[in-house]
Amino acid sequence: MPDRGKIIDVHQLAVPGLPPTAPEQLRLTTTTDPDVPIAITVVAPATDRPETAVLTTAATLDPKLAYQLTHLETGTQWIVAPSLIGTALTVLIAAALVQNFVFTRYLGLCVFFGVSRKRDTAIGMGVTFTIVGCLSGALAWAIDRFVLGRLQLHFLQIIIFIGIIACLVQTVDTILRKVHRPLHRKFGIYVVLITTNCIILAVPLLNALNQRGFLESLALALGSGLGFALALFLMSCARERADLAPVPIVFRGLPIAFILAGLFALAFLGFSGLRV
Amino acid sequence: MTTSPQLQIAPGPHLTDGLTIPKIMWWVSASLVPVYLWAIYCFGLRVLGLTLSGIVGAALGEWLVARLRRQQSTLADGSAVLSGLLLVGTLAPGLPLWMPAVGGFVGIVFGKMLFGGLGWNIFNPALVGRAFLMASFPLAMTTTWLAPRPGILLPPDAVTQASPLNVMQLEGVTRGAELLGLGPSYYAKLLVGLRSGSIGEISVLLILFGAALLLAKGIIKLYIPLAVIAGLTSCAFFSGAPLFHLLTGGLWFGAFYMATDYVTAPIMPAGQIVFGIGIGLLTGVIRLWGGYPEGICYAILIMNAVTPALNHWFRPKRPFAEVAPS
């Protein structure tokens, strides 16, 4: 198991356990392009940590990429890669807040406006959507990786994903009805509505587009679900209040809900550019 | 009891103390006068133009919607004027003169009047106006900070200078502290207000003076401002320069004048404390890890969105006194 280094700045890399070495003795590449070395200009001991060297590179480093560092004489290797959990967490928060599917990508609006009238339906939809979204995200990832990828059938993604989601939703509905009647009575209606939600299709498509691993795919599905649930809940509370307000007659109902959603989107702009 | 007044039946509250809506709005506006005079003294007479522009835009929006709805205009209650005034307080002094009018108009029309006017808005109209300007004219909103030049009311040319939080975000905490020259004399400057920044936020002392006036009149309570400051303090410890973060930006202006808006803040004290802490934490998160140098505007807007939910969670369990079982 090679040691792990860490990118500390756009040009700087901290590598633990590296003795002072001349830059020519080291070879830094990305793991995807092992033939293209990245020039190292300075190797200096770190001031704040013992037995750690700080490498300065000429080119900028991307914290999202994986790098590989080899000591040419001893053959020791270091991996510099973002941690799996960290990446998953970034994806999750990005999907829930920074690029909230409803407020910044304007997806899933039909269901969003349809069920955000009352707090109870909003909570029911949010919970159901998060669970079903995770299931469909995981299933679609597996099909994409093991079937579509192997057979070079990427052009079928959209239709296959729609099929998977429809089947999955039907299955969940049937199982829930047979296994737990009261639960089905409470959440069954939302399960059926989910088929027509565009977020649930956007998640596997985005995962396939960015070639995400399983954990990241699941994080995106979970994040989109949580973000959707949050948006629904906040919106339903605000709409219950706006329903009582003396809104001009032409704006009552859906129009004021659209204006409200616009103001929510304005507020959610505050999360843009958030780094985790 | 010779004359019995006409029996009045109305929903509570029944206790009144003579503090009417127009009185509150004009008192709040009056308490802001020193802050704006200081901004005029520092940045020149164009601040006066911006202020008038913001007020005119907001008042126009209020008047127009009332007119279109054939309702009596509510301009005299001062809430639109106050919204325009508060909006200008969050803007950079070097903006084009027409911009605050656009922001004030949009904030009042879309943030308040379409929801039915004063008392029904979900979001703070002044901040809606600012967020709208920020989304529409990001370059003008973030690059037109002026260097303070006290006493020169009609400067022949404007000298732009990045706001302290901008410097901190661009240069990082160590180099930023070096460039700004953090130290006791710099903190004293921040307190007095000799720095670049938004019109209403530069002088902490004058804002505190105005806030003290409002506190003495019983117009605002301390729950929300203290919670906001506590929330930001807990975040600022991760920044490397906690005192700097507490003294710059729109923290004091936002905490005392924006977050305490009756309509868009929760009703119960417990809800208000959660609301305030949420604003403080979000401000810190946006400043330290977000894409904007200053986050209090968005933090308040986001917590405004949570306010209806907070009101639901922290509603009083027993509306009246409990009677012990005999």
Tab-separated table of N, CA, C and O in Angstrom, chain A residues 119 233-234 237-242 244-249 251-252 256 259-260 263-264 266-276, chain B residues 69 110-111 114-116 119-123 128 131-132 135 263 282 285-286 288-292 298 301-302 305-306 308-309 312-313:
chain	number	residue	atom	x	y	z
A	119	ARG	N	-47.749	20.926	3.828
A	119	ARG	CA	-46.539	20.431	4.466
A	119	ARG	C	-46.517	18.900	4.492
A	119	ARG	O	-45.492	18.286	4.231
A	233	PHE	N	-39.904	20.964	1.398
A	233	PHE	CA	-40.355	21.288	2.746
A	233	PHE	C	-40.409	22.800	2.960
A	233	PHE	O	-41.421	23.348	3.402
A	234	LEU	N	-39.300	23.489	2.612
A	234	LEU	CA	-39.268	24.944	2.811
A	234	LEU	C	-40.360	25.618	1.987
A	234	LEU	O	-41.055	26.527	2.440
A	237	CYS	N	-43.873	25.168	3.522
A	237	CYS	CA	-44.124	26.070	4.654
A	237	CYS	C	-44.421	27.478	4.161
A	237	CYS	O	-45.340	28.141	4.639
A	238	ALA	N	-43.614	27.939	3.182
A	238	ALA	CA	-43.809	29.301	2.680
A	238	ALA	C	-45.137	29.417	1.938
A	238	ALA	O	-45.829	30.429	2.036
A	239	ARG	N	-45.502	28.368	1.207
A	239	ARG	CA	-46.753	28.450	0.435
A	239	ARG	C	-47.969	28.427	1.329
A	239	ARG	O	-48.981	29.054	1.037
A	240	GLU	N	-47.872	27.679	2.449
A	240	GLU	CA	-49.010	27.682	3.377
A	240	GLU	C	-49.253	29.089	3.883
A	240	GLU	O	-50.386	29.498	4.113
A	241	ARG	N	-48.149	29.839	4.061
A	241	ARG	CA	-48.298	31.217	4.517
A	241	ARG	C	-48.818	32.109	3.395
A	241	ARG	O	-49.679	32.959	3.615
A	242	ALA	N	-48.278	31.887	2.180
A	242	ALA	CA	-48.705	32.736	1.065
A	242	ALA	C	-50.162	32.487	0.706
A	242	ALA	O	-50.832	33.374	0.183
A	244	LEU	N	-52.554	32.229	2.741
A	244	LEU	CA	-53.405	33.042	3.599
A	244	LEU	C	-53.298	34.521	3.278
A	244	LEU	O	-54.093	35.328	3.743
A	245	ALA	N	-52.266	34.882	2.500
A	245	ALA	CA	-51.974	36.298	2.279
A	245	ALA	C	-52.921	36.902	1.248
A	245	ALA	O	-53.434	36.192	0.385
A	246	PRO	N	-53.158	38.212	1.356
A	246	PRO	CA	-54.011	38.884	0.367
A	246	PRO	C	-53.268	39.130	-0.943
A	246	PRO	O	-53.045	40.268	-1.338
A	247	VAL	N	-52.895	38.056	-1.605
A	247	VAL	CA	-52.167	38.149	-2.860
A	247	VAL	C	-53.119	38.681	-3.932
A	247	VAL	O	-54.304	38.332	-3.919
A	248	PRO	N	-52.637	39.535	-4.851
A	248	PRO	CA	-53.505	39.981	-5.941
A	248	PRO	C	-54.135	38.786	-6.659
A	248	PRO	O	-53.472	37.763	-6.829
A	249	ILE	N	-55.394	38.931	-7.069
A	249	ILE	CA	-56.153	37.773	-7.546
A	249	ILE	C	-55.456	37.066	-8.703
A	249	ILE	O	-55.390	35.843	-8.742
A	251	PHE	N	-52.469	36.652	-9.218
A	251	PHE	CA	-51.254	35.940	-8.822
A	251	PHE	C	-51.535	34.788	-7.877
A	251	PHE	O	-50.619	34.101	-7.462
A	252	ARG	N	-52.784	34.568	-7.503
A	252	ARG	CA	-53.072	33.529	-6.515
A	252	ARG	C	-52.777	32.145	-7.051
A	252	ARG	O	-52.945	31.895	-8.232
A	256	ILE	N	-47.979	32.882	-7.836
A	256	ILE	CA	-47.199	33.351	-6.690
A	256	ILE	C	-46.202	32.266	-6.269
A	256	ILE	O	-45.106	32.568	-5.787
A	259	ILE	N	-43.186	32.785	-8.362
A	259	ILE	CA	-42.398	33.923	-7.878
A	259	ILE	C	-41.650	33.534	-6.610
A	259	ILE	O	-40.464	33.838	-6.436
A	260	LEU	N	-42.343	32.805	-5.747
A	260	LEU	CA	-41.721	32.337	-4.509
A	260	LEU	C	-40.519	31.442	-4.822
A	260	LEU	O	-39.445	31.579	-4.215
A	263	LEU	N	-37.635	33.504	-5.795
A	263	LEU	CA	-36.959	34.137	-4.657
A	263	LEU	C	-36.118	33.114	-3.892
A	263	LEU	O	-35.022	33.416	-3.428
A	264	PHE	N	-36.636	31.891	-3.775
A	264	PHE	CA	-35.845	30.821	-3.147
A	264	PHE	C	-34.551	30.606	-3.925
A	264	PHE	O	-33.481	30.463	-3.343
A	266	LEU	N	-33.000	32.728	-5.733
A	266	LEU	CA	-32.133	33.878	-5.473
A	266	LEU	C	-31.378	33.678	-4.156
A	266	LEU	O	-30.185	33.965	-4.055
A	267	ALA	N	-32.107	33.192	-3.139
A	267	ALA	CA	-31.461	32.967	-1.841
A	267	ALA	C	-30.430	31.847	-1.935
A	267	ALA	O	-29.351	31.930	-1.356
A	268	PHE	N	-30.743	30.794	-2.695
A	268	PHE	CA	-29.824	29.650	-2.786
A	268	PHE	C	-28.574	29.992	-3.584
A	268	PHE	O	-27.617	29.227	-3.566
A	269	LEU	N	-28.592	31.141	-4.293
A	269	LEU	CA	-27.368	31.582	-4.976
A	269	LEU	C	-26.227	31.744	-3.984
A	269	LEU	O	-25.054	31.660	-4.352
A	270	GLY	N	-26.589	32.005	-2.724
A	270	GLY	CA	-25.560	32.188	-1.700
A	270	GLY	C	-24.659	30.982	-1.540
A	270	GLY	O	-23.519	31.100	-1.104
A	271	PHE	N	-25.160	29.799	-1.895
A	271	PHE	CA	-24.338	28.591	-1.763
A	271	PHE	C	-23.387	28.407	-2.936
A	271	PHE	O	-22.543	27.523	-2.913
A	272	SER	N	-23.547	29.225	-3.999
A	272	SER	CA	-22.745	28.966	-5.197
A	272	SER	C	-21.270	29.157	-4.892
A	272	SER	O	-20.877	30.060	-4.150
A	273	GLY	N	-20.471	28.279	-5.450
A	273	GLY	CA	-19.035	28.352	-5.231
A	273	GLY	C	-18.572	27.787	-3.912
A	273	GLY	O	-17.418	27.953	-3.541
A	274	LEU	N	-19.461	27.127	-3.180
A	274	LEU	CA	-19.085	26.559	-1.879
A	274	LEU	C	-18.117	25.391	-2.076
A	274	LEU	O	-18.398	24.473	-2.819
A	275	ARG	N	-16.975	25.473	-1.418
A	275	ARG	CA	-16.018	24.368	-1.491
A	275	ARG	C	-16.105	23.574	-0.204
A	275	ARG	O	-16.254	24.140	0.873
A	276	VAL	N	-15.996	22.258	-0.318
A	276	VAL	CA	-16.079	21.439	0.886
A	276	VAL	C	-14.728	20.782	1.148
A	276	VAL	O	-14.116	20.295	0.226
B	69	ARG	N	-53.788	47.887	-8.056
B	69	ARG	CA	-54.798	47.100	-7.344
B	69	ARG	C	-55.956	47.973	-6.879
B	69	ARG	O	-56.844	47.510	-6.174
B	110	PHE	N	-41.532	42.452	-6.184
B	110	PHE	CA	-41.522	40.994	-6.166
B	110	PHE	C	-41.306	40.420	-4.773
B	110	PHE	O	-41.692	39.297	-4.493
B	111	GLY	N	-40.650	41.184	-3.912
B	111	GLY	CA	-40.397	40.656	-2.574
B	111	GLY	C	-41.542	40.920	-1.613
B	111	GLY	O	-41.719	40.175	-0.659
B	114	LEU	N	-46.353	41.778	-4.195
B	114	LEU	CA	-47.098	40.690	-4.828
B	114	LEU	C	-47.596	39.689	-3.789
B	114	LEU	O	-48.512	38.916	-4.053
B	115	PHE	N	-46.992	39.688	-2.605
B	115	PHE	CA	-47.467	38.779	-1.563
B	115	PHE	C	-48.590	39.402	-0.751
B	115	PHE	O	-49.094	38.799	0.180
B	116	GLY	N	-48.945	40.625	-1.074
B	116	GLY	CA	-50.049	41.247	-0.368
B	116	GLY	C	-49.625	42.432	0.474
B	116	GLY	O	-50.416	42.952	1.252
B	119	GLY	N	-46.222	42.804	5.900
B	119	GLY	CA	-46.716	41.790	6.820
B	119	GLY	C	-46.890	40.436	6.188
B	119	GLY	O	-47.053	39.441	6.883
B	120	TRP	N	-46.847	40.373	4.855
B	120	TRP	CA	-47.085	39.089	4.201
B	120	TRP	C	-45.875	38.574	3.454
B	120	TRP	O	-45.892	37.472	2.913
B	121	ASN	N	-44.828	39.400	3.362
B	121	ASN	CA	-43.672	38.973	2.587
B	121	ASN	C	-42.910	37.871	3.315
B	121	ASN	O	-42.859	37.836	4.548
B	122	ILE	N	-42.343	36.937	2.545
B	122	ILE	CA	-41.560	35.842	3.125
B	122	ILE	C	-40.108	36.293	3.274
B	122	ILE	O	-39.430	35.955	4.234
B	123	PHE	N	-39.617	37.047	2.276
B	123	PHE	CA	-38.218	37.460	2.278
B	123	PHE	C	-38.125	38.963	2.544
B	123	PHE	O	-39.032	39.713	2.207
B	128	VAL	N	-33.890	41.085	-1.006
B	128	VAL	CA	-34.292	40.575	-2.325
B	128	VAL	C	-33.751	41.502	-3.402
B	128	VAL	O	-33.190	41.061	-4.417
B	131	ALA	N	-29.982	40.906	-3.673
B	131	ALA	CA	-29.668	39.642	-4.343
B	131	ALA	C	-29.976	39.725	-5.829
B	131	ALA	O	-29.260	39.173	-6.666
B	132	PHE	N	-31.049	40.449	-6.158
B	132	PHE	CA	-31.388	40.629	-7.570
B	132	PHE	C	-30.300	41.413	-8.295
B	132	PHE	O	-29.854	41.027	-9.381
B	135	ALA	N	-27.262	39.240	-8.776
B	135	ALA	CA	-27.380	38.252	-9.849
B	135	ALA	C	-27.365	38.918	-11.215
B	135	ALA	O	-26.931	38.324	-12.199
B	263	VAL	N	-41.362	40.943	10.117
B	263	VAL	CA	-42.177	40.093	9.248
B	263	VAL	C	-41.434	38.818	8.872
B	263	VAL	O	-42.008	37.732	8.829
B	282	LEU	N	-24.217	30.431	8.708
B	282	LEU	CA	-24.207	30.467	7.236
B	282	LEU	C	-23.303	31.589	6.725
B	282	LEU	O	-22.593	31.422	5.735
B	285	VAL	N	-19.839	30.316	6.976
B	285	VAL	CA	-19.583	29.275	5.973
B	285	VAL	C	-19.385	29.907	4.596
B	285	VAL	O	-18.458	29.559	3.861
B	286	ILE	N	-20.241	30.877	4.243
B	286	ILE	CA	-20.118	31.497	2.918
B	286	ILE	C	-18.826	32.311	2.834
B	286	ILE	O	-18.116	32.271	1.837
B	288	LEU	N	-15.994	31.857	4.542
B	288	LEU	CA	-14.755	31.076	4.620
B	288	LEU	C	-14.646	30.045	3.508
B	288	LEU	O	-13.566	29.792	3.003
B	289	TRP	N	-15.763	29.421	3.142
B	289	TRP	CA	-15.675	28.335	2.167
B	289	TRP	C	-16.511	28.589	0.915
B	289	TRP	O	-16.510	27.792	-0.002
B	290	GLY	N	-17.239	29.687	0.876
B	290	GLY	CA	-18.148	29.920	-0.241
B	290	GLY	C	-17.506	30.724	-1.351
B	290	GLY	O	-16.326	31.072	-1.309
B	291	GLY	N	-18.321	31.060	-2.350
B	291	GLY	CA	-17.804	31.770	-3.507
B	291	GLY	C	-17.834	33.277	-3.361
B	291	GLY	O	-17.250	33.986	-4.167
B	292	TYR	N	-18.542	33.802	-2.356
B	292	TYR	CA	-18.634	35.248	-2.184
B	292	TYR	C	-17.795	35.681	-0.991
B	292	TYR	O	-17.685	34.950	-0.009
B	298	TYR	N	-27.066	36.671	1.822
B	298	TYR	CA	-27.637	35.380	1.456
B	298	TYR	C	-28.009	34.568	2.691
B	298	TYR	O	-29.012	33.848	2.694
B	301	LEU	N	-31.326	35.726	3.773
B	301	LEU	CA	-32.367	35.274	2.841
B	301	LEU	C	-32.674	33.790	3.043
B	301	LEU	O	-33.837	33.379	3.052
B	302	ILE	N	-31.611	32.983	3.201
B	302	ILE	CA	-31.839	31.541	3.372
B	302	ILE	C	-32.602	31.284	4.665
B	302	ILE	O	-33.552	30.490	4.704
B	305	ALA	N	-36.154	31.965	4.394
B	305	ALA	CA	-36.878	30.849	3.783
B	305	ALA	C	-37.233	29.800	4.821
B	305	ALA	O	-38.225	29.096	4.686
B	306	VAL	N	-36.408	29.687	5.876
B	306	VAL	CA	-36.667	28.687	6.914
B	306	VAL	C	-37.653	29.218	7.956
B	306	VAL	O	-38.234	28.439	8.710
B	308	PRO	N	-40.836	30.302	8.056
B	308	PRO	CA	-42.157	29.684	8.248
B	308	PRO	C	-42.062	28.336	8.954
B	308	PRO	O	-42.900	28.019	9.811
B	309	ALA	N	-41.035	27.558	8.639
B	309	ALA	CA	-40.859	26.267	9.300
B	309	ALA	C	-40.520	26.469	10.776
B	309	ALA	O	-41.038	25.750	11.647
B	312	HIS	N	-43.452	27.200	12.723
B	312	HIS	CA	-44.274	26.014	12.951
B	312	HIS	C	-43.695	25.175	14.085
B	312	HIS	O	-44.425	24.707	14.951
B	313	TRP	N	-42.369	25.012	14.078
B	313	TRP	CA	-41.748	24.158	15.097
B	313	TRP	C	-41.803	24.787	16.486
B	313	TRP	O	-41.937	24.097	17.480
